[in-house]
Amino acid sequence: VDISPDGNRAAIAARGDVFTLPAKYGATRNLTQSSGSREHGVAWSPSGKWVAYISDKTGEEELYIAPQDGIGKEVEVTTGDKGFLFAPQWSPDSKKLTYANQKLQLFYVDVDAKKPVLIDTGHYAEITDYTWSPDSKWIAYSKQPENHNNVVELYSLDTKKITDVTDDFSTSTNPAFDPDGKYLFFISNRDFNELIGGYDWEFSNTKTARVYVAALRADLPSPFVPRSDEVKITPDEKTQPPAETPKSEPKANPPAAQTKVQGATNKEEAKSSESEKDKDKDKEKTTEAFRIDLDGLAQRIVALPPPSANIGQLAAGHDQIFYATQPSGGLGGPLPGEASAIHAFDMKERKDSTLVSGGPVGFALSFDRKKLLYLTPGSPAPTIGIVDTTGEHKSGDGTLDLSNMKMLVDPRAEWKQIYSEVWRQERDFFFEASMNGVNWEKERERYAPLLDHVASRYDLVLLLGDLIGELSNSHTYVGGGDMPDLSPVETGMLGADFALDSASGRYKFAKIYPGENWDSTLRSPLTEPGVNVKPDTYLLAVNGRPLRAPTNPYQLFAGLADQNVTLTVNSSPSEEGSRNVVVRTIKTEYALHELDWINTNREKVTKATDGKVGYVYIPDMGAHGLDEFVKQYFPQIRKQGIIFDVRYNGGGFVDQLIFERLRRIVAGMSPARNWVEDTEPPNTFYGSMLCITNEYAASDGDFFSYYFKYYKLGPLIGMRTWGGVRGIRGEIPLIDGGYITRPEFSLYDMNSQWLIENHGVDPDIVVDNPPDQVMKGRDPQLEKAIELVMQDMKEHPKKLPARPPDLPAYPPIKH
């Protein structure tokens, strides 16, 4: 999205087309109208005439501009480069554009000359935030160095030189020039705000950013110089000496007519004088060239007064600074009680206010700085609105009418575009240019004829999956898109297994899975207070509908997920003596089954080791897996041994966060007079470790299995892991909302050898879990783990040292 320079319209790229919408009145316009190409990255020129965007209509992404009113031809500004382009930014004179690509390059291009100029090339991340100076002769941007702390840079179009504005001791991003040419603003993480964890003596940093300002000229004062209200002293007539009356020759009174003419002349002279003053002021403004004094620029940086926050976007107006804040949060989402907002800081009054509340996540400022477009996520569509840059607003104010954003879709043209873009995305982002040795151009040609036989989005998903499957690489996923709405019927679940009593034809509860009802995600309906339903209880009816074989019990729960239902139950298959109980169903029993498996395994370990060994199951390496690690590990930290289980681990990215805890070494003990001594550092395990893995431990589950061996924490037993570690960082949505993933990151060891991919991690001891044994309730892998950890505890016992004797009295001082 972007906003017109006067704030009267918005430009929106949606479904591969570029639309402009009125703030209040007028028609919605589609500037591009093409199903066969994808347009994105819109930017409205300060002159108001042009909308710039990126399009792949040539088969490669190029930069275009088109008349904002839809009348006239679009202009192709760049030609011949190959790669993914990031959104352009206009220069204030509407003659040039900056843009960047996935090759970490930053360019500017004159829209008339059409010859891109390379500004800079990154090495560690793409350059995605860049802006122009008011005179259109400087470009500010941020670039990531080796230590990952972004540095704000200044590029001069005249000298072609780059100057650091900030250093790499703190990350600085999102530079923004004020329109009056005095200051450069940017966001920087220079606060620390360490928070100590509630479960572990560990810290994290949140709300580390502030807005900072650098005076561009050496002769400019700080915008926050000390101010003081002083009293204006007026002369006291009694204390002042009388003024002398100057002597002058007497003059004759002029004729009345002459007086009138003279008066008119004086007025004209006064007007002329005022006009000349105004001209001088205008001349001073126009002739005072924009200037940046590079020497000492870093020393002219000061912080804006508002407190540190999580800041994600910045723009500068006339004496106003606008910035977006996000709530603090963890892997599970934002913390309660906080919401995103857009702030406005008044530079003259030095006062901060909330401009838009209610969860907006992004904004665009009009060139005249009088209007602001905001975007708030929502379903099925976001809220997009335009508001004044004064006052206070909330999400929903100034909402744009999106209902007229309609287009004629040619599915086959879209499918061809999607096919081409998917091929390009893999070409441009795959972790190595050699594409795993695959002739990628040939594969494109080989699969392309099948496009003529694609009849639905399902077919296209299959075709795309086959195409990128030729890379023989993990993390090549395909999904989403303009699929038909199948409106699945969700079945209500009770967290129980059913068994049929053949004699009566009635069903009873064979097993009721215990949950943790204090946790809404682990609620087990039949175990909640007041329900009083036990195993072997018969279920006779659901909402009054009788249940008897051959009816499947789940038929009566169709469409009743997460709803109150009335169960008729009895201790016998007879209706006599039955009772009704109301329960609220759940949508899935997966979490209850997982919890039961964890608790069952822990009970096996506890029973077999006489409580000496703990058991920690980590289901994935994301938010859920990290939660489970914290939940299970710290309560068992004083066991003599711990078995870690990553079988079926779905992957993620938190393995090293877990290893930071597991690799701690006890260096001493911390006693107190009345307390039992504890380890130093605290929360450090001191005992035998072992890890179980299998062929379904994937991605970061592979990593965990590998590093558990590499760090020599203990033996790894089970089966060779999945073998997919070339990872992803998200998706670039396709034209219809679908996605594919691009493996961008791989792994090699300290000897420069590729690791794990397409092979997996070999366990130290191979142990399989044959299905026939599992069906009998056996777990050979867990049983072997118990045997080995007990053996290690016996052969290498670890016991925390006892407290030494009390210190003796100090010897007397000898004189």
Coordinates of C-alpha atoms in Angstrom, one line a residue, residues 148-629:
H148 CA 24.5 -8.1 12.3
N149 CA 24.1 -4.7 13.8
N150 CA 22.7 -2.6 11.0
V151 CA 24.5 0.7 10.2
V152 CA 22.8 3.7 8.7
E153 CA 24.7 4.9 5.6
L154 CA 24.6 8.1 3.5
Y155 CA 25.2 7.9 -0.2
S156 CA 25.9 11.1 -2.3
L157 CA 24.7 11.0 -5.9
D158 CA 27.3 13.8 -6.7
T159 CA 30.4 12.2 -5.2
K160 CA 29.3 8.5 -5.3
K161 CA 30.7 8.2 -1.8
I162 CA 29.2 6.3 1.2
T163 CA 29.5 7.7 4.7
D164 CA 28.6 5.9 8.0
V165 CA 26.1 7.8 10.1
T166 CA 26.1 5.2 12.9
D167 CA 28.6 2.5 14.0
D168 CA 28.0 -1.2 14.4
F169 CA 27.9 -1.2 18.3
S170 CA 24.1 -1.0 18.0
T171 CA 21.7 -1.8 15.2
S172 CA 20.2 1.2 13.5
T173 CA 17.5 1.1 10.8
N174 CA 14.8 3.0 9.0
P175 CA 16.4 6.4 8.3
A176 CA 14.1 9.3 7.5
F177 CA 15.0 12.9 6.5
D178 CA 12.8 15.6 7.8
P179 CA 11.2 17.6 4.8
D180 CA 12.9 20.8 6.0
G181 CA 16.3 19.3 5.5
K182 CA 17.7 19.8 9.0
Y183 CA 17.7 16.4 10.5
L184 CA 18.0 12.7 9.8
F185 CA 15.9 10.4 12.0
F186 CA 16.4 6.7 12.5
I187 CA 15.5 3.8 14.8
S188 CA 18.2 2.3 16.9
N189 CA 18.4 -0.4 19.6
R190 CA 20.5 1.2 22.2
D191 CA 18.5 0.4 25.4
F192 CA 18.9 -2.9 27.0
N193 CA 16.0 -3.6 29.4
E194 CA 17.1 -7.0 30.5
L195 CA 14.3 -9.2 31.7
I196 CA 15.0 -12.2 34.0
G197 CA 13.0 -15.3 33.2
G198 CA 10.4 -16.7 35.6
Y199 CA 11.7 -20.3 35.3
D200 CA 15.4 -19.8 34.6
W201 CA 18.1 -17.4 35.7
E202 CA 18.4 -16.1 32.1
F203 CA 17.8 -12.8 30.5
S204 CA 16.1 -11.4 27.4
N205 CA 15.9 -7.9 25.9
T206 CA 12.7 -6.3 24.9
K207 CA 11.7 -2.7 24.0
T208 CA 15.2 -1.8 23.1
A209 CA 14.6 0.8 20.4
R210 CA 14.2 4.5 20.4
V211 CA 14.0 7.1 17.7
Y212 CA 17.2 9.1 17.3
V213 CA 18.0 12.3 15.4
A214 CA 21.2 13.6 13.8
A215 CA 21.6 17.3 13.0
L216 CA 22.7 17.3 9.4
R217 CA 24.6 20.6 9.6
A218 CA 27.2 21.5 12.2
D219 CA 25.7 24.9 12.8
L220 CA 22.3 23.5 13.8
P221 CA 21.5 23.3 17.5
S222 CA 20.1 20.2 19.0
P223 CA 16.3 20.0 18.6
F224 CA 16.2 19.5 22.3
V225 CA 18.3 22.3 23.6
P226 CA 17.4 23.4 27.2
R227 CA 14.4 25.7 27.3
S228 CA 13.6 28.3 29.9
D229 CA 10.6 30.6 30.3
E230 CA 12.0 34.0 31.3
V231 CA 10.4 37.3 32.2
K232 CA 10.5 40.1 29.6
I233 CA 11.7 43.4 31.2
T234 CA 9.9 46.5 30.0
P235 CA 11.4 50.0 30.7
D236 CA 9.9 51.9 33.7
E237 CA 9.1 55.5 32.8
K238 CA 9.8 56.7 36.3
T239 CA 13.2 55.3 36.4
Q240 CA 14.2 56.2 32.9
P241 CA 15.7 59.7 32.0
P242 CA 13.4 61.8 29.8
A243 CA 14.1 61.6 26.2
E244 CA 15.3 64.8 24.5
T245 CA 13.2 66.3 21.8
P246 CA 15.2 66.7 18.7
K247 CA 15.3 70.2 17.3
S248 CA 14.1 70.7 13.7
E249 CA 13.2 73.5 11.4
P250 CA 9.4 74.2 11.2
K251 CA 7.7 73.0 8.0
A252 CA 4.7 74.4 6.3
N253 CA 1.6 72.3 6.2
P254 CA 1.2 70.7 2.8
P255 CA -2.0 71.1 0.9
A256 CA -4.7 68.5 1.6
A257 CA -4.4 67.0 -1.8
Q258 CA -0.7 66.6 -1.4
T259 CA -1.2 65.0 2.0
K260 CA -3.5 62.4 0.5
V261 CA -1.1 61.6 -2.3
Q262 CA 1.8 61.4 0.2
G263 CA -0.2 59.1 2.4
A264 CA -0.9 56.8 -0.6
T265 CA 2.8 56.8 -1.5
N266 CA 3.7 55.8 2.1
K267 CA 1.3 52.9 1.9
E268 CA 2.7 51.7 -1.3
E269 CA 6.2 52.0 0.0
A270 CA 5.1 50.0 3.1
K271 CA 3.6 47.3 0.9
S272 CA 6.6 47.3 -1.3
S273 CA 8.9 47.0 1.7
E274 CA 6.8 44.0 3.1
S275 CA 6.8 42.4 -0.3
E276 CA 10.5 42.7 -0.6
K277 CA 10.9 41.1 2.8
D278 CA 8.7 38.2 1.8
K279 CA 10.7 37.8 -1.4
D280 CA 13.9 37.9 0.6
K281 CA 12.6 35.2 2.9
D282 CA 11.5 33.0 -0.1
K283 CA 14.8 33.7 -1.7
E284 CA 16.6 32.7 1.5
K285 CA 14.7 29.4 1.6
T286 CA 15.3 28.6 -2.1
T287 CA 18.9 29.7 -2.2
E288 CA 20.0 28.0 1.0
A289 CA 21.2 24.8 -0.4
F290 CA 20.5 21.5 1.4
R291 CA 23.7 20.6 3.1
I292 CA 25.2 17.7 5.1
D293 CA 28.3 18.3 7.2
L294 CA 29.7 14.8 7.3
D295 CA 32.5 15.7 9.8
G296 CA 31.2 15.1 13.3
L297 CA 27.9 13.8 12.1
A298 CA 27.8 10.9 14.6
Q299 CA 28.5 13.3 17.5
R300 CA 25.4 15.2 16.6
I301 CA 23.0 12.3 17.4
V302 CA 20.5 12.6 20.2
A303 CA 17.6 10.5 21.4
L304 CA 14.0 11.6 21.2
P305 CA 12.3 11.8 24.7
P306 CA 9.7 9.0 24.3
P307 CA 10.6 5.8 26.2
S308 CA 12.2 2.8 24.5
A309 CA 9.8 0.5 22.7
N310 CA 9.6 -2.1 20.0
I311 CA 9.6 0.2 17.0
G312 CA 9.2 -1.0 13.5
Q313 CA 8.6 1.9 11.1
L314 CA 9.5 5.6 11.0
A315 CA 8.6 8.7 9.0
A316 CA 9.3 12.4 9.4
G317 CA 6.9 15.3 8.9
H318 CA 7.1 19.0 9.5
D319 CA 7.9 19.2 13.3
Q320 CA 6.3 15.8 13.7
I321 CA 7.8 12.3 13.8
F322 CA 5.6 9.2 13.2
Y323 CA 6.6 5.7 14.3
A324 CA 4.9 2.4 14.8
T325 CA 5.2 0.3 18.0
Q326 CA 4.5 -3.4 18.5
P327 CA 3.8 -5.3 21.7
S328 CA 6.4 -7.4 23.4
G329 CA 5.8 -11.1 23.0
G330 CA 7.3 -14.5 22.9
L331 CA 7.1 -17.4 20.5
G332 CA 3.5 -17.9 21.5
G333 CA 2.4 -14.4 20.6
P334 CA 2.1 -10.9 22.1
L335 CA 1.9 -10.3 25.8
P336 CA -1.7 -9.6 27.0
G337 CA -2.6 -5.9 27.6
E338 CA -0.4 -4.6 24.8
A339 CA -1.3 -3.7 21.2
S340 CA 0.3 -2.2 18.1
A341 CA 0.0 1.6 17.6
I342 CA 1.2 4.5 15.5
H343 CA 2.6 7.4 17.5
A344 CA 3.2 11.0 16.6
F345 CA 5.9 13.0 18.4
D346 CA 5.6 16.8 18.3
M347 CA 9.1 18.2 18.0
K348 CA 8.1 21.7 19.1
E349 CA 6.0 20.7 22.1
R350 CA 8.3 17.7 22.7
K351 CA 5.2 15.7 23.4
D352 CA 4.3 12.1 22.3
S353 CA 0.8 11.0 21.5
T354 CA -0.9 7.9 20.0
L355 CA -2.1 8.8 16.5
V356 CA -3.8 5.5 15.7
S357 CA -4.6 2.9 18.3
G358 CA -6.3 -0.5 17.9
G359 CA -3.6 -2.6 16.4
P360 CA -2.3 -1.0 13.2
V361 CA 1.0 -2.6 12.0
G362 CA 2.1 -0.3 9.2
F363 CA 1.6 3.1 7.7
A364 CA 2.4 5.4 4.8
L365 CA 2.8 9.2 5.1
S366 CA 1.5 11.5 2.4
F367 CA 4.1 13.8 0.8
D368 CA 2.5 16.9 2.2
R369 CA 2.6 15.2 5.7
K370 CA -1.0 16.0 6.4
K371 CA -2.5 12.5 5.9
L372 CA -1.5 9.1 7.0
L373 CA -2.6 5.7 5.7
Y374 CA -2.6 2.8 8.2
L375 CA -3.1 -0.9 7.8
T376 CA -4.5 -3.2 10.5
P377 CA -4.5 -7.0 10.0
G378 CA -7.9 -8.7 9.9
S379 CA -9.9 -11.5 8.3
P380 CA -11.1 -11.9 5.6
A381 CA -9.4 -8.6 4.7
P382 CA -7.3 -6.0 6.6
T383 CA -8.6 -2.6 7.6
I384 CA -7.0 0.2 5.6
G385 CA -7.7 3.8 6.5
I386 CA -6.6 7.4 5.9
V387 CA -6.6 9.9 8.8
D388 CA -5.3 13.3 9.5
T389 CA -1.8 13.5 11.1
T390 CA -3.3 15.6 13.9
G391 CA -5.6 14.4 16.7
E392 CA -6.1 10.9 17.9
H393 CA -7.7 8.1 15.9
K394 CA -8.4 4.4 16.2
S395 CA -8.3 1.6 13.8
G396 CA -11.5 1.8 11.7
D397 CA -11.4 5.6 11.4
G398 CA -11.2 6.8 7.8
T399 CA -11.7 3.2 6.5
L400 CA -11.3 2.8 2.7
D401 CA -14.0 1.0 0.9
L402 CA -12.3 -2.1 -0.6
S403 CA -15.5 -3.6 -2.0
N404 CA -14.9 -2.2 -5.5
M405 CA -11.5 -3.8 -5.8
K406 CA -12.7 -6.2 -8.4
M407 CA -10.9 -7.8 -11.3
L408 CA -11.5 -10.3 -14.0
V409 CA -9.4 -13.4 -13.3
D410 CA -8.2 -15.7 -16.0
P411 CA -7.1 -18.8 -14.0
R412 CA -5.0 -20.3 -16.7
A413 CA -3.1 -17.1 -17.1
E414 CA -2.6 -16.9 -13.4
W415 CA -1.3 -20.5 -13.2
K416 CA 1.3 -19.8 -15.9
Q417 CA 2.4 -16.7 -14.0
I418 CA 2.6 -18.7 -10.8
Y419 CA 4.6 -21.5 -12.5
S420 CA 7.1 -19.0 -13.8
E421 CA 7.4 -17.2 -10.5
V422 CA 7.9 -20.4 -8.5
W423 CA 10.7 -21.4 -10.9
R424 CA 12.2 -17.9 -10.5
Q425 CA 11.9 -17.9 -6.7
E426 CA 13.9 -21.1 -6.5
R427 CA 16.4 -19.9 -9.0
D428 CA 16.9 -16.6 -7.1
F429 CA 16.9 -17.8 -3.5
F430 CA 18.0 -21.5 -3.4
F431 CA 21.0 -21.8 -1.0
E432 CA 23.5 -22.5 -3.8
A433 CA 23.6 -21.1 -7.4
S434 CA 24.4 -24.5 -8.8
M435 CA 20.9 -25.7 -7.7
N436 CA 22.2 -29.0 -6.3
G437 CA 23.7 -29.8 -9.7
V438 CA 20.3 -29.7 -11.4
N439 CA 19.9 -28.1 -14.8
W440 CA 17.1 -25.8 -13.6
E441 CA 16.4 -24.2 -16.9
K442 CA 15.9 -27.6 -18.5
E443 CA 13.5 -28.6 -15.7
R444 CA 11.4 -25.5 -16.3
E445 CA 11.1 -26.5 -20.0
R446 CA 10.4 -30.1 -19.2
Y447 CA 7.5 -29.5 -16.9
A448 CA 6.0 -26.5 -18.7
P449 CA 3.9 -28.5 -21.2
L450 CA 1.9 -29.9 -18.3
L451 CA 0.5 -26.5 -17.7
D452 CA -1.9 -27.0 -20.6
H453 CA -3.4 -30.0 -18.7
V454 CA -3.9 -28.2 -15.3
A455 CA -7.6 -28.0 -14.6
S456 CA -7.7 -26.8 -11.0
R457 CA -5.5 -25.3 -8.3
Y458 CA -5.1 -28.8 -6.9
D459 CA -3.5 -29.8 -10.2
L460 CA -1.2 -26.8 -10.0
V461 CA -0.1 -27.7 -6.5
L462 CA 0.9 -31.2 -7.7
L463 CA 2.8 -29.8 -10.7
L464 CA 4.7 -27.3 -8.6
G465 CA 5.6 -29.9 -6.1
D466 CA 6.9 -32.2 -8.8
L467 CA 8.9 -29.3 -10.3
I468 CA 10.7 -28.2 -7.1
G469 CA 11.0 -31.8 -6.0
E470 CA 13.6 -32.2 -8.8
L471 CA 15.9 -30.3 -6.5
S472 CA 16.1 -33.3 -4.2
N473 CA 16.0 -31.0 -1.2
S474 CA 14.2 -30.7 2.0
H475 CA 11.8 -27.9 2.9
T476 CA 10.4 -27.6 -0.6
Y477 CA 6.7 -27.2 0.4
V478 CA 3.8 -26.1 -1.7
G479 CA 0.3 -25.1 -0.6
G480 CA -2.5 -22.6 -0.2
G481 CA -3.8 -20.6 -3.1
D482 CA -7.2 -20.1 -4.5
M483 CA -8.6 -23.4 -3.4
P484 CA -12.4 -24.0 -3.3
D485 CA -13.9 -23.6 0.1
L486 CA -14.8 -27.2 1.1
S487 CA -16.4 -26.1 4.4
P488 CA -15.2 -29.1 6.4
V489 CA -17.6 -30.3 9.2
E490 CA -15.7 -30.4 12.5
T491 CA -16.5 -33.3 14.8
G492 CA -16.8 -32.7 18.5
M493 CA -14.4 -34.8 20.6
L494 CA -14.5 -36.0 24.2
G495 CA -10.9 -37.0 24.8
A496 CA -11.9 -40.7 25.1
D497 CA -11.6 -44.0 23.3
F498 CA -14.8 -46.0 22.7
A499 CA -15.4 -49.7 23.0
L500 CA -18.4 -51.7 21.7
D501 CA -20.3 -54.0 24.1
S502 CA -21.3 -56.6 21.6
A503 CA -24.0 -58.1 23.8
S504 CA -26.0 -54.9 24.1
G505 CA -24.9 -53.1 21.0
R506 CA -24.0 -50.1 23.2
Y507 CA -20.7 -48.1 23.4
K508 CA -18.8 -47.4 26.5
F509 CA -15.8 -45.3 27.3
A510 CA -12.8 -47.6 27.2
K511 CA -10.3 -44.9 28.1
I512 CA -10.6 -41.3 29.2
Y513 CA -7.5 -39.3 28.6
P514 CA -6.5 -37.2 31.6
G515 CA -5.8 -33.6 30.7
E516 CA -4.7 -30.6 32.6
N517 CA -7.9 -28.7 32.9
W518 CA -6.2 -25.6 34.2
D519 CA -4.8 -25.3 30.6
S520 CA -7.5 -24.6 28.0
T521 CA -5.4 -26.4 25.3
L522 CA -5.3 -29.6 27.4
R523 CA -8.9 -29.6 28.6
S524 CA -10.4 -33.1 28.9
P525 CA -14.2 -32.7 28.8
L526 CA -15.1 -35.9 30.8
T527 CA -12.7 -35.1 33.6
E528 CA -13.9 -31.6 34.3
P529 CA -15.5 -30.8 37.7
G530 CA -19.1 -32.0 38.1
V531 CA -19.0 -34.4 35.1
N532 CA -18.1 -37.5 37.0
V533 CA -17.8 -39.9 34.1
K534 CA -15.4 -42.8 34.6
P535 CA -14.0 -45.5 32.2
D536 CA -16.5 -48.3 31.5
T537 CA -19.4 -45.8 31.6
Y538 CA -21.9 -46.3 28.8
L539 CA -22.8 -43.5 26.4
L540 CA -26.4 -44.1 25.6
A541 CA -27.4 -40.9 23.7
V542 CA -26.0 -37.6 22.5
N543 CA -28.4 -34.6 22.6
G544 CA -31.2 -37.0 23.0
R545 CA -30.3 -39.1 19.9
P546 CA -29.8 -42.7 20.9
L547 CA -26.4 -44.3 20.2
R548 CA -26.4 -48.0 19.3
A549 CA -24.3 -50.1 16.9
P550 CA -23.9 -50.1 13.9
T551 CA -24.0 -46.3 14.3
N552 CA -20.5 -44.9 14.6
P553 CA -20.3 -42.8 17.8
Y554 CA -18.6 -39.9 16.0
Q555 CA -21.6 -39.5 13.7
L556 CA -23.6 -38.0 16.5
F557 CA -20.8 -35.4 17.2
A558 CA -20.6 -34.2 13.6
G559 CA -20.6 -30.4 13.6
L560 CA -20.5 -30.2 17.4
A561 CA -16.9 -29.2 17.9
D562 CA -16.3 -26.8 20.8
Q563 CA -20.0 -26.8 21.7
N564 CA -22.1 -27.9 24.7
V565 CA -23.6 -31.3 24.3
T566 CA -25.9 -33.4 26.5
L567 CA -24.6 -36.9 27.1
T568 CA -26.9 -39.6 28.5
V569 CA -24.7 -42.0 30.5
N570 CA -25.1 -44.9 32.7
S571 CA -22.9 -47.5 34.5
S572 CA -24.9 -50.2 32.6
P573 CA -26.2 -50.5 29.0
S574 CA -29.7 -49.9 30.3
E575 CA -31.6 -46.6 30.1
E576 CA -32.9 -47.3 33.6
G577 CA -30.9 -45.3 36.1
S578 CA -29.2 -43.2 33.4
R579 CA -28.4 -39.5 33.9
N580 CA -27.7 -36.5 31.7
V581 CA -24.6 -34.5 31.9
V582 CA -23.6 -31.4 29.8
V583 CA -20.0 -31.2 28.6
R584 CA -18.3 -28.9 26.1
T585 CA -16.5 -30.8 23.4
I586 CA -13.0 -30.1 22.0
K587 CA -11.9 -29.8 18.3
T588 CA -9.0 -32.3 18.5
E589 CA -7.6 -34.9 20.9
Y590 CA -4.1 -34.7 19.6
A591 CA -2.8 -32.7 22.6
L592 CA -4.4 -35.1 25.0
H593 CA -2.9 -38.1 23.3
E594 CA 0.5 -36.5 23.3
L595 CA 0.2 -35.6 27.0
D596 CA -0.8 -39.1 27.8
W597 CA 2.1 -40.5 25.9
I598 CA 4.6 -38.2 27.7
N599 CA 3.2 -39.1 31.1
T600 CA 3.1 -42.8 30.3
N601 CA 6.7 -42.7 29.3
R602 CA 7.7 -40.8 32.4
E603 CA 5.9 -43.3 34.6
K604 CA 7.8 -46.1 32.9
V605 CA 11.1 -44.3 33.5
T606 CA 10.3 -43.5 37.1
K607 CA 9.2 -47.1 37.9
A608 CA 12.2 -48.6 36.2
T609 CA 14.8 -46.3 37.8
D610 CA 13.2 -46.0 41.2
G611 CA 12.6 -42.3 40.5
K612 CA 16.3 -41.5 39.9
V613 CA 15.9 -40.7 36.1
G614 CA 13.8 -38.0 34.5
Y615 CA 12.1 -37.9 31.1
V616 CA 11.7 -34.9 28.9
Y617 CA 9.9 -35.1 25.6
I618 CA 10.4 -32.2 23.1
P619 CA 7.7 -32.5 20.3
D620 CA 9.1 -29.7 18.1
M621 CA 11.6 -26.9 18.1
G622 CA 9.1 -24.1 18.0
A623 CA 6.9 -22.4 20.7
H624 CA 5.2 -25.6 21.8
G625 CA 8.5 -27.5 22.0
L626 CA 10.2 -24.8 24.0
D627 CA 7.2 -24.6 26.3
E628 CA 7.4 -28.4 26.9
F629 CA 11.2 -28.2 27.6

